[in-house]
Amino acid sequence: MARTLNPSNYLKLCIIYLSFFFIFFPWISFSLNELDTQPWIVITNILYILTFSNRLIKNFVLFGYMLLVPIFFIAFIDFGHNSIRGFMTYVIFFSTLHVFYIAFKKHFDILKKLIFIFNLLWLLSGLLQLIFGAEILSFLVTVRTSMSRGVTGLAPEPTHYAFYLLFISWLLLVINQKPSKVTISLILVNIAFILFVAKSSMVFFYCIL
């Protein structure tokens, strides 16, 4: 007899995958807006935290977001674009830390597999732009680059692309205490993309360090 998935478990799985997806692809807008900081990662992060955190952590997170309320009003006094972006960046950083804290305890195996898959998607996006031009992915993300600069992948600028490849490479080392040959090869490909595809000498310098 076929095993059916409980609707509650199905919803939880959707929250897990959506949260991880938008953490690793935070600039995807689906052409709905041209904002530098997308709201999807904040929404899915909060859903993940409220769904999977225990009572103690949940109370701490709730308290943390309550503290963000006055910060919100302070940031929006001048209603400037920089204030909005700064506030959103703060919220994203705060919530993403909590997601990773919970994920490493409860969903480590899922996260480990997804990081590898997401890494391949980042490389594929850069390869597609290298072959067909940067605008091929403009329906997913706002692209700001030129022929003289590198490609952006699923980020708005080449430097963002390079930093994300560096971030994923670091995560691959963190989650694999004894990296396999495949993992090491993938990290080397990331470094090659940073230098020759994203063309970011600054991020390549960080790789050397």
CSV table of C-alpha atoms in Angstrom, one decimal:
chain,number,residue,atom,x,y,z
A,1,MET,CA,0.0,0.0,0.0
A,2,ALA,CA,1.4,3.4,-1.0
A,3,ARG,CA,2.5,5.6,1.9
A,4,THR,CA,0.8,8.9,2.0
A,5,LEU,CA,2.5,12.1,3.3
A,6,ASN,CA,0.7,13.8,6.2
A,7,PRO,CA,-0.5,17.3,5.0
A,8,SER,CA,1.2,18.8,8.1
A,9,ASN,CA,4.5,17.1,7.3
A,10,TYR,CA,4.1,18.2,3.7
A,11,LEU,CA,3.7,21.8,4.7
A,12,LYS,CA,6.8,21.6,7.0
A,13,LEU,CA,8.8,20.2,4.1
A,14,CYS,CA,7.7,23.1,1.9
A,15,ILE,CA,8.8,25.5,4.6
A,16,ILE,CA,12.2,23.8,4.9
A,17,TYR,CA,12.9,23.9,1.2
A,18,LEU,CA,11.6,27.4,0.6
A,19,SER,CA,13.5,28.8,3.5
A,20,PHE,CA,16.8,27.2,2.4
A,21,PHE,CA,16.1,28.2,-1.3
A,22,PHE,CA,15.7,31.9,-0.5
A,23,ILE,CA,18.7,31.9,1.8
A,24,PHE,CA,20.9,30.6,-1.0
A,25,PHE,CA,19.1,32.7,-3.7
A,26,PRO,CA,18.2,35.9,-1.9
A,27,TRP,CA,18.2,38.2,-4.9
A,28,ILE,CA,15.6,36.2,-7.0
A,29,SER,CA,12.7,38.6,-7.7
A,30,PHE,CA,10.8,36.7,-10.4
A,31,SER,CA,10.6,40.1,-12.1
A,32,LEU,CA,8.1,41.3,-9.5
A,33,ASN,CA,10.3,44.2,-8.4
A,34,GLU,CA,13.8,45.7,-8.7
A,35,LEU,CA,14.7,45.9,-5.1
A,36,ASP,CA,18.2,45.0,-4.0
A,37,THR,CA,16.9,43.2,-0.9
A,38,GLN,CA,14.0,40.8,-1.6
A,39,PRO,CA,11.3,40.2,1.1
A,40,TRP,CA,10.9,36.4,0.4
A,41,ILE,CA,13.9,35.4,2.5
A,42,VAL,CA,12.5,37.3,5.5
A,43,ILE,CA,9.0,35.7,5.1
A,44,THR,CA,10.4,32.2,4.8
A,45,ASN,CA,13.0,32.6,7.5
A,46,ILE,CA,10.3,33.7,10.0
A,47,LEU,CA,8.0,30.8,9.0
A,48,TYR,CA,10.9,28.4,9.5
A,49,ILE,CA,11.8,29.7,12.9
A,50,LEU,CA,8.3,29.7,14.2
A,51,THR,CA,7.6,26.2,12.8
A,52,PHE,CA,10.8,24.4,14.0
A,53,SER,CA,12.2,26.3,17.0
A,54,ASN,CA,11.4,25.0,20.5
A,55,ARG,CA,9.6,27.1,23.1
A,56,LEU,CA,12.7,28.7,24.6
A,57,ILE,CA,14.2,29.7,21.3
A,58,LYS,CA,10.7,30.8,20.0
A,59,ASN,CA,10.3,33.1,22.9
A,60,PHE,CA,13.8,34.5,22.4
A,61,VAL,CA,13.2,35.0,18.7
A,62,LEU,CA,9.8,36.7,19.5
A,63,PHE,CA,11.6,39.0,21.9
A,64,GLY,CA,14.3,39.7,19.3
A,65,TYR,CA,11.7,40.8,16.7
A,66,MET,CA,10.0,42.9,19.3
A,67,LEU,CA,13.3,44.8,19.7
A,68,LEU,CA,13.3,45.3,16.0
A,69,VAL,CA,10.1,47.3,16.1
A,70,PRO,CA,11.8,50.5,17.5
A,71,ILE,CA,14.7,50.0,15.2
A,72,PHE,CA,12.2,49.9,12.3
A,73,PHE,CA,10.8,53.3,13.2
A,74,ILE,CA,14.2,54.8,13.7
A,75,ALA,CA,15.4,53.5,10.4
A,76,PHE,CA,12.3,54.9,8.6
A,77,ILE,CA,12.4,58.4,10.1
A,78,ASP,CA,13.8,59.8,6.8
A,79,PHE,CA,12.0,57.2,4.7
A,80,GLY,CA,15.2,56.9,2.6
A,81,HIS,CA,16.2,54.0,0.4
A,82,ASN,CA,19.4,53.4,2.3
A,83,SER,CA,17.4,53.2,5.6
A,84,ILE,CA,15.0,50.6,4.1
A,85,ARG,CA,17.9,48.5,2.7
A,86,GLY,CA,19.9,48.7,6.0
A,87,PHE,CA,16.9,47.6,8.1
A,88,MET,CA,16.1,44.7,5.7
A,89,THR,CA,19.7,43.6,5.8
A,90,TYR,CA,19.7,43.6,9.5
A,91,VAL,CA,16.5,41.5,9.7
A,92,ILE,CA,17.8,39.0,7.1
A,93,PHE,CA,21.1,38.6,8.9
A,94,PHE,CA,19.4,38.1,12.3
A,95,SER,CA,16.8,35.6,11.0
A,96,THR,CA,19.2,33.7,8.8
A,97,LEU,CA,21.5,33.0,11.8
A,98,HIS,CA,18.5,31.5,13.7
A,99,VAL,CA,17.6,29.4,10.7
A,100,PHE,CA,21.1,27.9,10.4
A,101,TYR,CA,21.2,27.4,14.2
A,102,ILE,CA,18.0,25.3,14.0
A,103,ALA,CA,18.9,23.6,10.7
A,104,PHE,CA,22.3,22.3,11.9
A,105,LYS,CA,20.4,20.6,14.7
A,106,LYS,CA,17.2,19.4,13.1
A,107,HIS,CA,17.7,19.3,9.3
A,108,PHE,CA,21.5,18.9,8.8
A,109,ASP,CA,21.1,16.0,6.2
A,110,ILE,CA,18.7,18.0,4.1
A,111,LEU,CA,20.8,21.1,4.3
A,112,LYS,CA,24.0,19.2,3.4
A,113,LYS,CA,22.4,17.8,0.2
A,114,LEU,CA,20.8,21.1,-0.7
A,115,ILE,CA,24.0,23.1,-0.4
A,116,PHE,CA,25.7,20.8,-3.0
A,117,ILE,CA,22.7,21.2,-5.3
A,118,PHE,CA,22.5,25.0,-4.8
A,119,ASN,CA,26.2,25.2,-5.5
A,120,LEU,CA,25.7,23.5,-8.9
A,121,LEU,CA,22.8,25.9,-9.7
A,122,TRP,CA,25.0,28.9,-9.0
A,123,LEU,CA,27.7,27.5,-11.3
A,124,LEU,CA,25.1,26.7,-14.0
A,125,SER,CA,23.6,30.2,-13.9
A,126,GLY,CA,27.1,31.7,-14.4
A,127,LEU,CA,27.8,29.3,-17.2
A,128,LEU,CA,24.5,30.2,-19.0
A,129,GLN,CA,25.3,33.9,-18.8
A,130,LEU,CA,28.8,33.3,-20.0
A,131,ILE,CA,27.5,31.5,-23.1
A,132,PHE,CA,24.2,33.4,-23.8
A,133,GLY,CA,24.8,36.7,-22.2
A,134,ALA,CA,23.9,38.2,-18.8
A,135,GLU,CA,20.3,39.1,-19.7
A,136,ILE,CA,19.3,35.5,-20.1
A,137,LEU,CA,18.5,35.4,-16.4
A,138,SER,CA,16.9,38.9,-16.2
A,139,PHE,CA,13.5,37.3,-15.7
A,140,LEU,CA,14.7,36.0,-12.3
A,141,VAL,CA,17.0,38.6,-11.0
A,142,THR,CA,17.9,42.3,-11.7
A,143,VAL,CA,21.2,42.2,-13.5
A,144,ARG,CA,23.7,45.0,-13.3
A,145,THR,CA,26.9,44.3,-15.3
A,146,SER,CA,28.6,45.0,-18.6
A,147,MET,CA,30.7,43.1,-21.2
A,148,SER,CA,33.9,44.3,-19.5
A,149,ARG,CA,32.9,43.0,-16.1
A,150,GLY,CA,32.1,39.4,-15.1
A,151,VAL,CA,28.7,37.6,-15.1
A,152,THR,CA,26.4,37.9,-12.1
A,153,GLY,CA,24.8,34.4,-11.9
A,154,LEU,CA,21.7,34.7,-9.8
A,155,ALA,CA,23.0,37.8,-8.0
A,156,PRO,CA,22.7,41.5,-9.1
A,157,GLU,CA,26.4,42.1,-9.6
A,158,PRO,CA,29.6,40.1,-10.3
A,159,THR,CA,31.1,40.8,-6.8
A,160,HIS,CA,27.9,39.5,-5.1
A,161,TYR,CA,28.2,36.4,-7.3
A,162,ALA,CA,31.8,35.8,-6.3
A,163,PHE,CA,31.1,36.3,-2.6
A,164,TYR,CA,28.3,33.8,-2.7
A,165,LEU,CA,30.5,31.2,-4.3
A,166,LEU,CA,33.0,31.9,-1.6
A,167,PHE,CA,30.3,31.6,1.1
A,168,ILE,CA,29.1,28.2,-0.3
A,169,SER,CA,32.7,27.0,-0.5
A,170,TRP,CA,33.2,27.8,3.1
A,171,LEU,CA,29.9,26.0,4.0
A,172,LEU,CA,31.1,22.9,2.1
A,173,LEU,CA,34.2,22.8,4.3
A,174,VAL,CA,32.1,23.4,7.5
A,175,ILE,CA,29.6,20.6,6.9
A,176,ASN,CA,32.2,18.1,5.6
A,177,GLN,CA,34.8,17.4,8.3
A,178,LYS,CA,36.6,15.2,5.9
A,179,PRO,CA,35.9,16.7,2.4
A,180,SER,CA,35.7,14.1,-0.4
A,181,LYS,CA,37.4,14.5,-3.7
A,182,VAL,CA,34.1,15.6,-5.2
A,183,THR,CA,33.7,18.3,-2.6
A,184,ILE,CA,37.3,19.6,-3.0
A,185,SER,CA,36.8,19.6,-6.8
A,186,LEU,CA,33.6,21.6,-6.5
A,187,ILE,CA,35.4,24.1,-4.3
A,188,LEU,CA,38.2,24.5,-6.8
A,189,VAL,CA,35.6,25.0,-9.6
A,190,ASN,CA,34.0,27.7,-7.4
A,191,ILE,CA,37.4,29.5,-7.1
A,192,ALA,CA,37.9,29.2,-10.8
A,193,PHE,CA,34.5,30.8,-11.4
A,194,ILE,CA,35.3,33.6,-8.9
A,195,LEU,CA,38.4,34.5,-10.9
A,196,PHE,CA,37.5,33.8,-14.5
A,197,VAL,CA,33.7,34.0,-14.7
A,198,ALA,CA,32.7,36.6,-12.0
A,199,LYS,CA,36.1,38.2,-12.6
A,200,SER,CA,36.4,39.3,-9.0
A,201,SER,CA,40.1,39.7,-8.0
A,202,MET,CA,39.0,41.0,-4.6
A,203,VAL,CA,37.1,37.9,-3.6
A,204,PHE,CA,39.8,35.7,-5.1
A,205,PHE,CA,42.2,37.5,-2.7
A,206,TYR,CA,39.9,36.5,0.2
A,207,CYS,CA,40.1,32.9,-1.1
A,208,ILE,CA,43.9,33.0,-0.9
A,209,LEU,CA,43.7,34.3,2.7
